[in-house]
Amino acid sequence: MNIRRWVITLVVLSLSLAGIFGYKESLNLARAQQGQGMQEPSATVAGETVQTVNYQASTKVSGEVQPYKQLELNNELAGKITKLNLVSGSLVTAGDLLLELDHSEESARVIGVKARLELNRHTYKRYLRLQKNNEISDELVDQARAEVEIAQSELAVLQASIRKKQIYAPFTAHVGIHNLEVGQYLDSNTQITKLIGVYDYTWVDFSLPQTYGELTVGTRVSIKTIADNSQTFQAEIIAVDPQLSSSSRQLKYRAQFARTSGFLKPNTLVTVTAPVAKARELVAVSDLAITRDHLGDYVFVLEDEGNNSYRAKRQKVVLGDRRGDKVMVTDGLAPGTLIATKGAFKLRPGLKVFLADPGAEVNGAADTAI
């Protein structure tokens, strides 16, 4: 009875094992048959060979256009305006008479003083002739000479007063806007207008923090106006302030560019781009090649496998500044390396990659084929 049970048990076990092995074989066969018709997942992207560029780090700061010469025109003496050659906004040349105040009283006194001076000179000359013959005392000669000098002094004072009421242009300049009229009375030290000098160069003043190295005279900077960023002026530093600002700890610079390059009015606010490091060769990659996660920045290097196919390898990089659509890579990537650009976002490490033809459209999703 026991033998029969054992025989039945062995038969059942044998059938079970045979069924299990048969099922496994059928699965393996099905997988093998399915594998023959399945392709490896892949993606098509654009690629580029990494190249280096000559790069110089720079910073942008605000600057202000300064006039070559600027003067606030004031009158020293009071008086009524008799001549006015100041047209608002006009150009005047050095030596032009700009404004004249009434000096009729001084001019009338000049006539009398000149007459007295002439008489005193004749008297002094006559006394000198008499002195040679010892016909006059030395005291009278000295007195006559003093009278001549006193008259000369009075004449000089009157002429100086007249000159102070005649204001001439000290240099070639543009005239500022004013509201003066002939016949208007001016108190002494009244601000008449401003003169903005005309010169062959335009000056721009700007400051940089002391954290940057000091720029030398002759360093080139670029200047753009806030109103029109499309226009750029290339300027050259001509002066460096000998001391830092006590309030901001910044160093002041003055740059200039020729007026033939363009004209900017004084006090115009501009943006100055100044170099803050020496030029060097750096790797530059397209912005589309950069992928990011919480661990850092990466690019996908494409390793050639032959038959026009590649294998994606994620490479960590250290990024620098941006120049247009290019990003500087300071570490992690060697020149001549082939990397993915457009479509790089859909890659993952180890994925098979094909390069799209130049100008061809790159799909936004992975080309996962089955």
PDB file of C-alpha atoms in Angstrom, residues 30-42 352 368-370:
ATOM      1  CA  ALA A  30       8.796  33.335 -27.696  1.00  0.00           C
ATOM      2  CA  ARG A  31      11.358  35.891 -26.462  1.00  0.00           C
ATOM      3  CA  ALA A  32      13.860  34.788 -29.068  1.00  0.00           C
ATOM      4  CA  GLN A  33      11.264  35.091 -31.800  1.00  0.00           C
ATOM      5  CA  GLN A  34      10.192  38.509 -30.512  1.00  0.00           C
ATOM      6  CA  GLY A  35      13.814  39.712 -30.216  1.00  0.00           C
ATOM      7  CA  GLN A  36      14.455  38.980 -33.848  1.00  0.00           C
ATOM      8  CA  GLY A  37      11.955  41.668 -34.873  1.00  0.00           C
ATOM      9  CA  MET A  38      12.753  44.369 -32.145  1.00  0.00           C
ATOM     10  CA  GLN A  39      15.157  47.337 -32.668  1.00  0.00           C
ATOM     11  CA  GLU A  40      17.190  49.178 -29.972  1.00  0.00           C
ATOM     12  CA  PRO A  41      15.733  52.558 -28.819  1.00  0.00           C
ATOM     13  CA  SER A  42      17.503  55.551 -30.389  1.00  0.00           C
ATOM     14  CA  LYS A 352      21.961  55.122 -29.310  1.00  0.00           C
ATOM     15  CA  THR A 368      12.032  54.898 -29.679  1.00  0.00           C
ATOM     16  CA  ALA A 369      11.467  52.186 -32.269  1.00  0.00           C
ATOM     17  CA  ILE A 370      10.155  48.652 -31.584  1.00  0.00           C
TER      18      ILE A 370
END
